[in-house]
Coordinates of C-alpha atoms in Angstrom, one line a residue:
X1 CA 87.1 116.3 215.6
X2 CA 88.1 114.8 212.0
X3 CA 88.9 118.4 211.1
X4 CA 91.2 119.0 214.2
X5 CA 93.2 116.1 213.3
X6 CA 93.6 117.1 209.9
X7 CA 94.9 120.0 210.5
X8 CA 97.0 118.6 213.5
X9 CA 98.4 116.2 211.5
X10 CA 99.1 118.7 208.3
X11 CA 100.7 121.0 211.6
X12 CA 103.2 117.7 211.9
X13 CA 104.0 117.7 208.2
X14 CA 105.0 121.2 208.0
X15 CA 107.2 121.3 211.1
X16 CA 108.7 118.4 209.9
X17 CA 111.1 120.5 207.3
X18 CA 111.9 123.1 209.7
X19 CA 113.1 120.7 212.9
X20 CA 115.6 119.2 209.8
X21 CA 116.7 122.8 209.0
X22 CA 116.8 123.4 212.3
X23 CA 118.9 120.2 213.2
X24 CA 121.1 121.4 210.2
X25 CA 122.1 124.7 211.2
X26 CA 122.5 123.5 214.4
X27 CA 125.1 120.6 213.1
X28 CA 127.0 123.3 210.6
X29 CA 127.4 125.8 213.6
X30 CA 128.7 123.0 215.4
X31 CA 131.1 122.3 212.3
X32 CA 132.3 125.8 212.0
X33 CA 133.3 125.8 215.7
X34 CA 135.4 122.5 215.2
X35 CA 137.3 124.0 212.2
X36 CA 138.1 127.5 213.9
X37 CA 139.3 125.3 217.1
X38 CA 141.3 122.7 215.2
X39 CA 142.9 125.2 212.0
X40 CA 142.6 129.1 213.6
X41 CA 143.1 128.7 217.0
X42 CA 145.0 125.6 216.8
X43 CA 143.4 123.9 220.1
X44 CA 143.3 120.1 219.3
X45 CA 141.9 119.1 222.6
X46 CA 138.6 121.5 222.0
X47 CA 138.9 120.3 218.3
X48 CA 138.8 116.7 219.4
X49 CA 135.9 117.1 222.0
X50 CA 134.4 118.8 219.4
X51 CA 134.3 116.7 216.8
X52 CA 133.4 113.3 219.1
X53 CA 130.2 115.9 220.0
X54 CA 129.5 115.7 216.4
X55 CA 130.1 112.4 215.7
X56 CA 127.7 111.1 219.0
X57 CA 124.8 113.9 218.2
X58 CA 125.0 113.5 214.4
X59 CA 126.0 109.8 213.4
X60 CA 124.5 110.4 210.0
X61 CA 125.2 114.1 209.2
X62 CA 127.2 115.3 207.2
X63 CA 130.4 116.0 209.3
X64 CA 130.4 112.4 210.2
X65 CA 129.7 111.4 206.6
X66 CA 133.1 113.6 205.7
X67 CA 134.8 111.8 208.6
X68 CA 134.0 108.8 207.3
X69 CA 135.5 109.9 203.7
X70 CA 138.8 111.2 205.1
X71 CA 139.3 107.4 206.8
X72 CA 138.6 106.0 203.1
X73 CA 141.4 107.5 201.5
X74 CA 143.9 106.3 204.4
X75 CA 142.9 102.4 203.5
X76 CA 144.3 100.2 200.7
X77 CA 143.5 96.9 199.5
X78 CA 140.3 94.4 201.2
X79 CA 140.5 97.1 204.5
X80 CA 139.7 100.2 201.8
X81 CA 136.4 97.7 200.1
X82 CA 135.3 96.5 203.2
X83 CA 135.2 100.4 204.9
X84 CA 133.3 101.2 201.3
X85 CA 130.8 98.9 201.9
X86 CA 130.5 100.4 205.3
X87 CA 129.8 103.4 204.1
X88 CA 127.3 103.0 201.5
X89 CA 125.1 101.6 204.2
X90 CA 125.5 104.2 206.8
X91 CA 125.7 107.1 204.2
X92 CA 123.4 105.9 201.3
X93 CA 123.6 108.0 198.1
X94 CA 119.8 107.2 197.7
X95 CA 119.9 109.8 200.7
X96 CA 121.5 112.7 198.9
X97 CA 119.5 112.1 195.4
X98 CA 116.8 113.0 197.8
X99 CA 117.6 115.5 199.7
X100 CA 120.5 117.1 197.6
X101 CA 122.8 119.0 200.2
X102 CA 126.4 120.1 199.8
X103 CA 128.4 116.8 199.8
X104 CA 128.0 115.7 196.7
X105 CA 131.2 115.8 195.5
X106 CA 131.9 113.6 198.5
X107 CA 130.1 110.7 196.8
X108 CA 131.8 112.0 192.9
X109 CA 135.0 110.9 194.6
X110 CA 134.0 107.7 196.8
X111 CA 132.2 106.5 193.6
X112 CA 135.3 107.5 191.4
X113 CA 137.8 105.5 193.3
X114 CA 136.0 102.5 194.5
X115 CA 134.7 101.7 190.9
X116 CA 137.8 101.8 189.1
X117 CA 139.2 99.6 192.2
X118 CA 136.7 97.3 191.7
X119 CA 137.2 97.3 187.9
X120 CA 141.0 96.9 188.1
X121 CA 140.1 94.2 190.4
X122 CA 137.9 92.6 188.0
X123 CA 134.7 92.1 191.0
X124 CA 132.3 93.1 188.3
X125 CA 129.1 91.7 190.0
X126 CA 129.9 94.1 193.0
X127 CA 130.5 96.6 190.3
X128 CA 127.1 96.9 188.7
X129 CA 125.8 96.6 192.0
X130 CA 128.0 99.7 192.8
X131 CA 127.3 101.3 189.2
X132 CA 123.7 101.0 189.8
X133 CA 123.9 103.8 192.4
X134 CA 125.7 106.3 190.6
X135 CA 124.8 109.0 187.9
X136 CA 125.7 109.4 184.7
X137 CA 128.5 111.8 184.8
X138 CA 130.1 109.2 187.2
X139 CA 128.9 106.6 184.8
X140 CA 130.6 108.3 181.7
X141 CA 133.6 109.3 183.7
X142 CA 134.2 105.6 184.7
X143 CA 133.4 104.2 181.4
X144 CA 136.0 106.7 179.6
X145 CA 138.8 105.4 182.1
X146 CA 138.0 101.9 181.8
X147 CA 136.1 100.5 178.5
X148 CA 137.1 103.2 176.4
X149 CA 140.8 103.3 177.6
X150 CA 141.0 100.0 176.5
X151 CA 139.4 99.1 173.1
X152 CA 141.8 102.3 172.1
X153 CA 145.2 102.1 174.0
X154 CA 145.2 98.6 175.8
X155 CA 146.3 95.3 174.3
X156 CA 143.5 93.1 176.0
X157 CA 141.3 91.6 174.0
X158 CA 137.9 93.0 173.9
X159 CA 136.3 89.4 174.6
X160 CA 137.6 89.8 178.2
X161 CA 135.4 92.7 179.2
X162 CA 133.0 92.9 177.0
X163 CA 130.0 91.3 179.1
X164 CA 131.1 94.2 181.8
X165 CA 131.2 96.7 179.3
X166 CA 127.5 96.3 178.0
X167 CA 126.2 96.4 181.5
X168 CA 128.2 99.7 182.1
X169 CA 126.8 101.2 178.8
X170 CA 122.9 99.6 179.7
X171 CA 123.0 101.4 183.5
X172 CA 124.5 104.7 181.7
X173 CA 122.4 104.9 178.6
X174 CA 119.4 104.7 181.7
X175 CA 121.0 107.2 183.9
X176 CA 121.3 109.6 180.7
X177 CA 117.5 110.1 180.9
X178 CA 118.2 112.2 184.5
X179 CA 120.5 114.6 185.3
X180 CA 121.5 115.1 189.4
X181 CA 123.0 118.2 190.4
X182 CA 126.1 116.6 192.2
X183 CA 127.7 120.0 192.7
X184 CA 124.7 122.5 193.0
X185 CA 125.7 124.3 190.4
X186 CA 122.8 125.0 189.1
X187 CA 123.2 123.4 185.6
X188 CA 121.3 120.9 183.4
X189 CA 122.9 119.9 181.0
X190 CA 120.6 116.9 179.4
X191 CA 122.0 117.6 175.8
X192 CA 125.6 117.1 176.7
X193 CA 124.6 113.8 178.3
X194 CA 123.2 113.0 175.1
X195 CA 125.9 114.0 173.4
X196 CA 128.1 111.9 175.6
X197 CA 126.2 109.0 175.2
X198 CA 126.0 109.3 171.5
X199 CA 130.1 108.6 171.3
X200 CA 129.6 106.2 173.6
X201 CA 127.5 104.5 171.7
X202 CA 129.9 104.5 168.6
X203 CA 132.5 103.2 171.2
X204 CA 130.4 100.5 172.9
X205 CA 130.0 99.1 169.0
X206 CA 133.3 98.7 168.2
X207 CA 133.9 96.8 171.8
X208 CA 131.1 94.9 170.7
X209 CA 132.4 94.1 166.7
X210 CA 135.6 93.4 168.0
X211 CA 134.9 90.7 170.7
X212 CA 132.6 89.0 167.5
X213 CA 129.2 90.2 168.3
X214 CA 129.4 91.9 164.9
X215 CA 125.4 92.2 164.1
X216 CA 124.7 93.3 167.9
X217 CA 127.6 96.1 167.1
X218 CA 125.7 96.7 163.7
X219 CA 122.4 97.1 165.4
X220 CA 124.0 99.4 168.4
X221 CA 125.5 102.1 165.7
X222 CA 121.6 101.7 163.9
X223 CA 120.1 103.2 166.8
X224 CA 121.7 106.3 166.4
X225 CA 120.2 108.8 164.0
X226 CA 122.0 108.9 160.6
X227 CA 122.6 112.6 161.1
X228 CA 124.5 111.8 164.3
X229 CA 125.9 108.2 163.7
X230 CA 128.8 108.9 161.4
X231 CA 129.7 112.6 163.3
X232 CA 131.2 110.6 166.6
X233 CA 134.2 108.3 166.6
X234 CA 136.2 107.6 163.5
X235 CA 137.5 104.1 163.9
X236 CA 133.6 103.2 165.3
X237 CA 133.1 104.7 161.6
X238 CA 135.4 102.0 160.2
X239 CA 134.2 99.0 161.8
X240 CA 130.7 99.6 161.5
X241 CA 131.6 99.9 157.3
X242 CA 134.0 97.4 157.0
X243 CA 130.9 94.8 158.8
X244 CA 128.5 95.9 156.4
X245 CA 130.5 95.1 153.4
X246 CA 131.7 91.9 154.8
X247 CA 127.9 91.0 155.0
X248 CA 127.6 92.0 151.8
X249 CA 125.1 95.2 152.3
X250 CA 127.5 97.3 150.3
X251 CA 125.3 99.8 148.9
X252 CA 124.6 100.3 153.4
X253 CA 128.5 100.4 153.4
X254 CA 128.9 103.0 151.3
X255 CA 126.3 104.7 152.6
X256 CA 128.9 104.6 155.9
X257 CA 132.1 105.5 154.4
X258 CA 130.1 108.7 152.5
X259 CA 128.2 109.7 156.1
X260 CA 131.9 109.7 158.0
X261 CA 133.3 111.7 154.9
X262 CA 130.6 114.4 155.3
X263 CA 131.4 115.2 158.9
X264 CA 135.2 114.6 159.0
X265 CA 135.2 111.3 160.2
X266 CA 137.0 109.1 158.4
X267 CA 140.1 107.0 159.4
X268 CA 142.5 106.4 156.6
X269 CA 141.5 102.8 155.9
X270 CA 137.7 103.9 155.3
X271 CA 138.9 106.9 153.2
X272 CA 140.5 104.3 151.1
X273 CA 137.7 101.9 150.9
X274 CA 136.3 105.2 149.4
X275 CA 138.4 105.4 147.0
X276 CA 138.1 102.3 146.0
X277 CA 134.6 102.6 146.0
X278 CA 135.6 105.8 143.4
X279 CA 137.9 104.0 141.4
X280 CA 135.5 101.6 140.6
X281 CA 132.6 104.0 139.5
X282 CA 131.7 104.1 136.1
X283 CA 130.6 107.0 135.1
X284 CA 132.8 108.8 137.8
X285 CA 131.2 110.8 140.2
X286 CA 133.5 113.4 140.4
X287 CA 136.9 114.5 137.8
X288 CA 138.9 113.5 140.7
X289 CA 138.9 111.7 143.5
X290 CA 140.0 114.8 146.0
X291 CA 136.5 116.6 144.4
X292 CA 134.4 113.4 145.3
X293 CA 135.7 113.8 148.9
X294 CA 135.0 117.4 149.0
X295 CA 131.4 117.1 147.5
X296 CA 130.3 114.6 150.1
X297 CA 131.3 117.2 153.0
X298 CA 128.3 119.0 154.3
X299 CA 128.3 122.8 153.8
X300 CA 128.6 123.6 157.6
X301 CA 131.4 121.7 158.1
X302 CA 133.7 123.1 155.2
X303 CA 133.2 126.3 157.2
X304 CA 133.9 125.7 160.4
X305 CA 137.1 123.6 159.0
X306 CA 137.7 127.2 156.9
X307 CA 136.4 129.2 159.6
X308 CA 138.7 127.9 162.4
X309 CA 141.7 127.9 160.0
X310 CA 141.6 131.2 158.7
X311 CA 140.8 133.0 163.0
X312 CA 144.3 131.2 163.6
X313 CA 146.2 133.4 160.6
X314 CA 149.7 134.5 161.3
X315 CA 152.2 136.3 159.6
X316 CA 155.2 136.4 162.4
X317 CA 158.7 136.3 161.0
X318 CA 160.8 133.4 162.5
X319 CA 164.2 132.4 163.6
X320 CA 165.6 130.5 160.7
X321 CA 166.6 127.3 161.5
X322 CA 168.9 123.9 160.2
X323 CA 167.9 120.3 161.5
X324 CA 169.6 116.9 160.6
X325 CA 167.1 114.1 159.3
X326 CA 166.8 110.6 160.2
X327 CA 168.6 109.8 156.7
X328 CA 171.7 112.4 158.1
X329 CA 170.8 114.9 155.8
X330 CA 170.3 118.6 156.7
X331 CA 167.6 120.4 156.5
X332 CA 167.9 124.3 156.2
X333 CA 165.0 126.5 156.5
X334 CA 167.2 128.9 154.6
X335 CA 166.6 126.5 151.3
X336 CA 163.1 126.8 150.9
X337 CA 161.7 128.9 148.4
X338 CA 159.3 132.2 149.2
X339 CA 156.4 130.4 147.5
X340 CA 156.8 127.0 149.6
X341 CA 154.4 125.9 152.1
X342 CA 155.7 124.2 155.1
X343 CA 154.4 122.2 157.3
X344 CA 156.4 120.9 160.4
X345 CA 154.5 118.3 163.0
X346 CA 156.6 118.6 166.4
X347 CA 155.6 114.9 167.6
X348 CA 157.6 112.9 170.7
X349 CA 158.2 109.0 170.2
X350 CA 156.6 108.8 173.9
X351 CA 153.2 111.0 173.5
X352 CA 149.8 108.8 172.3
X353 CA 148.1 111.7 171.0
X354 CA 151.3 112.6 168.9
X355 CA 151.3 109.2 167.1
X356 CA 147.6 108.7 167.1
X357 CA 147.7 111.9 164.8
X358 CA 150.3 110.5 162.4
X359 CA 147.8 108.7 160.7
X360 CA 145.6 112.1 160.1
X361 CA 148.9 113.7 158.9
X362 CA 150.0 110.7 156.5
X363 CA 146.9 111.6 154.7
X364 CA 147.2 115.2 154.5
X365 CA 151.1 114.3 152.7
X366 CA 149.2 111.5 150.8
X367 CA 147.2 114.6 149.2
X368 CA 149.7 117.1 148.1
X369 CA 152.3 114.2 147.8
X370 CA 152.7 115.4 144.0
X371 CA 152.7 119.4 144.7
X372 CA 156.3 120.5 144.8
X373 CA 155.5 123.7 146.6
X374 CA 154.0 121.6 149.7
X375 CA 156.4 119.6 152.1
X376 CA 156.3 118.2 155.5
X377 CA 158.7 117.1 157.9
X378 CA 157.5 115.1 161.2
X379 CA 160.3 116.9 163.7
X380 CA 161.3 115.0 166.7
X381 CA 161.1 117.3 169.9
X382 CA 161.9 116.7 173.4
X383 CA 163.0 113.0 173.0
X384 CA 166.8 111.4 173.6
X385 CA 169.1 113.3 171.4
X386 CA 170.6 111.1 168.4
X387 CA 168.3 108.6 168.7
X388 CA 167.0 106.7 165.5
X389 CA 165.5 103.8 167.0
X390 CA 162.5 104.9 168.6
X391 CA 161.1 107.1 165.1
X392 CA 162.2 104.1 163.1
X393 CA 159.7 101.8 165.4
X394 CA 156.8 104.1 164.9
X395 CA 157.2 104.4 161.4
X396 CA 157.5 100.6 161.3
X397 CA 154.2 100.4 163.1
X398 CA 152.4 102.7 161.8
X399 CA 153.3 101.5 158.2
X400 CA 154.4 105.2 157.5
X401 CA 156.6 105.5 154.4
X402 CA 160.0 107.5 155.5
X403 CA 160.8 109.3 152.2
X404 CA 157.4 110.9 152.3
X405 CA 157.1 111.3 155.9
X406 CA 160.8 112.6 156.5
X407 CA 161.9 112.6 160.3
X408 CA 164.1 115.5 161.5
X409 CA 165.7 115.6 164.8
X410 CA 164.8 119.1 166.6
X411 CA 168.5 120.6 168.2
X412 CA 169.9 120.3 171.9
X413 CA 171.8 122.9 173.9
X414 CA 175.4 121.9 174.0
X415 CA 175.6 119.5 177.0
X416 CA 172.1 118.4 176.8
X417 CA 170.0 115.8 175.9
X418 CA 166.6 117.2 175.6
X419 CA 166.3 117.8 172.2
X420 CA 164.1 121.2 172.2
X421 CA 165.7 124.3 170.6
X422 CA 163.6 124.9 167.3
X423 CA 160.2 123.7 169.7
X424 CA 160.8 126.2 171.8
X425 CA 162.3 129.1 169.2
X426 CA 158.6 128.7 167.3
X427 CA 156.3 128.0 170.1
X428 CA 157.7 130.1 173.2
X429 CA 156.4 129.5 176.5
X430 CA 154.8 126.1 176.1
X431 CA 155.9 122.8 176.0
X432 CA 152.5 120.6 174.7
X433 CA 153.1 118.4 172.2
X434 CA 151.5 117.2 169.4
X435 CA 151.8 120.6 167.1
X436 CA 151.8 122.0 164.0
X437 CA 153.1 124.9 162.2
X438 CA 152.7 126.0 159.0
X439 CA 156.0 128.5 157.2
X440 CA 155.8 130.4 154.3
X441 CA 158.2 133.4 152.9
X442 CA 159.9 133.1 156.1
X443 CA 156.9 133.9 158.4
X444 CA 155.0 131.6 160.6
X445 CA 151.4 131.7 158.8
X446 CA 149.2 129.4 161.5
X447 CA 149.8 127.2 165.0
X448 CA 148.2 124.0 166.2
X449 CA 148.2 122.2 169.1
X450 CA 147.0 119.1 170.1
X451 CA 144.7 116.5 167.9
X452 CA 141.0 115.8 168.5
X453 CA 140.9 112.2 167.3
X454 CA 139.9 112.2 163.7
X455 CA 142.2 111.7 161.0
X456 CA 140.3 113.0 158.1
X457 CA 139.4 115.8 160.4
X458 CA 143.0 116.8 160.6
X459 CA 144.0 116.5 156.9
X460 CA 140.6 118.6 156.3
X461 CA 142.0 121.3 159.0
X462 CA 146.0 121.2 157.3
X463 CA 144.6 121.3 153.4
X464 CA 142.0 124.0 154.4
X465 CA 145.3 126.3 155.4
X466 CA 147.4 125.0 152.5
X467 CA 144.5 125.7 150.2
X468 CA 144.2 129.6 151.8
X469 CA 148.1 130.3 151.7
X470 CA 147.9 128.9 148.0
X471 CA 145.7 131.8 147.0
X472 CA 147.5 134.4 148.6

């Protein structure tokens, strides 16, 4: 009798499976129908009865769970958070983590929306409780738009959000330990998780230093491995250094500064704390300061730096060209000698990543600022024509010197504004700004475009070409 049951009841378990397959395929035939009715043959009234069938036979499936998605995004303000709520109870993502089907990018963009709403609306108890149910690449996405977006670009003091921030950072350095599949692709990518979290964490330190919870931002950037603490986030780099040596730890600081110089990542204040930290070495470590820097680099990243330079080689002739400077004096390509280097940074008073890079490229002139044969100009593209002001405010900002850093004003078509003509004579067919070109003997010799976020990175990337056109 005992053994009849058993296998009675292990009967039940396996038929349990196939009657929710079954009910599936039943509820996706039923969904296919409804889309031919409503879209291919465009009866609405067959649609309509079809999809109330669907709604009344399946009130948790998943045509209802999309019907309830579609009403979401019609909703605004309390109506859009209380529907939310609505339907994290009826559709719970605990559900899908379970049973994975084909709607998870349903939940990617419920979660999406409703925690940045909740964020801008500054209901952060219902926001961890929210947070709580998502995965990381929700997690990381949201923390990139919010915490992140903040400490780098907003004015808000890091005080205001920082309690919210280290809850975000605790639930996503957790939910870094699993990866969920939300689009069934297949993929596991637990290392770029890691990864992610590993900026993060550089980024989370900073938010921390700067709201005055110095040693808890100290002993966040300690928890990363030394071969991976100073290879993340520059101005992370900075702070973490500059609180070491305000604790007096130096000998830790400059431990700091020379970890971020071997990978690249060194903001302009650290590299001269550096150098101060050079200048007052006695015996000298190096002849010159420039072969201290280069002997801290790790061998691996001089070549990639060399590497990456030297696949982006050119040697296309260009237009020659005339520009007026901010100081209304003109600038002729036609003047400059076959043996000069020239480097032009097409930059926009109105693009972030344009002026965030000005601090890389101040460094890069800083370098060759006593080489003749190397000049920059920082040309103003695609910006009101004749129009001082806004380049004078950078500069003023940015604490950029404007003899060494000359501006030059890219040319309009007669009758227009837009001032794009020498942009769009040396990089056809685009329009992305921040770039760079580099001229010599009247050819175009290497292109850039864009800026990944480290300045020392990008005076390593224009010196490693100046260096290779040098020897030619």
């Amino acid at each position: 009798m005992k053994k009849l049951l058993f296998l009675a009841s292990m009967l039940l378990v396996s038929m349990v499976p196939t009657m929710a397959q079954e009910k599936k395929s039943e509820e996706k035939a039923l969904m296919q129908q409804y889309y031919d009715l409503l879209f291919q043959k465009k009866d609405t009234v067959k649609a309509n009865k079809t999809k109330a069938k669907l709604l009344k036979k399946y009130p948790k499936g998943d045509f209802a769970r999309r019907n309830a998605a579609e009403k979401l995004w019609k909703l605004q303000g309390e109506e859009f958070n209380k529907a939310a709520e609505q339907f994290r109870k009826d559709f719970p993502i605990a559900d899908f983590y379970a049973n994975p089907d084909g709607g998870g990018h349903i939940y990617v963009n419920f979660y999406r929306s409703y925690s940045r709403k909740l964020w801008d609306e500054k209901n952060y108890d219902k926001l961890v409780e929210v947070m709580k149910e998502m995965e990381f690449s929700g997690l990381s996405e949201l923390y990139s738009h919010t915490v992140m977006f903040y400490i780098m670009k907003r004015p808000d003091e890091p005080k205001t959000y920082v309690d919210i921030a280290e809850k975000m950072f605790a639930i996503m350095a957790e939910k870094s330990k699993t990866y969920v599949d939300m689009y069934n692709d297949g993929l596991s990518p637990k290392q770029s998780q890691q990864d992610a979290l590993n900026y993060y964490t550089t980024v989370e330190a900073e938010v921390l230093m700067r709201s005055g919870r110095v040693q808890e931002g100290i002993d966040l950037m300690n928890t990363l491995p030394e071969d991976v603490r100073y290879n993340q986030y520059p101005k992370g780099n900075q702070l973490y250094a500059e609180a070491l040596m305000d604790q007096g730890k130096k000998e830790e600081a400059v431990k700091a500064m020379m970890g971020a110089a071997s990978t690249g990542m060194l903001t302009k204040k650290l590299g001269d704390m550096l150098k101060a930290y050079y200048n007052e070495c006695e015996p000298k470590p190096a002849a010159t300061y420039d072969q201290f820097l280069n002997s801290l680099k790790t061998p691996t990243y001089l070549e990639n730096v060399k590497a990456h330079v030297a696949a982006g080689l050119e040697n296309e002739p260009f237009k020659p060209f005339e520009m007026m400077s901010i100081k209304d004096t003109k600038v002729s390509s036609a003047d400059w000698a076959n043996d000069d280097i020239v480097v032009l940074d097409f930059w926009a008073t109105w693009c972030a990543p344009c002026v965030a890079a000005l601090e890389g490229m101040q460094m890069a002139v800083n370098k060759y600022k006593d080489d003749p044969k190397v000049k920059f100009y920082f040309v103003d593209t695609q910006d009101k024509a004749g129009d001082k002001s806004g380049p004078e405010r950078v500069w003023k900002r940015k604490n950029l010197s404007p003899d060494d850093m000359l501006v030059l004003f890219d040319n309009s078509e007669e009758g227009k504004e837009d001032m794009s003509v020498v942009y769009r004579s040396l990089f056809p067919g685009t329009s992305g700004i921040p770039k760079k070109i580099v001229l010599k003997g009247g050819k175009i010799r290497y292109r850039a475009e864009g800026y990944g976020g480290s300045p020392s990175g990008l005076m390593d990337e224009i010196s490693a070409i100046v260096e290779l056109l040098k020897e030619e």
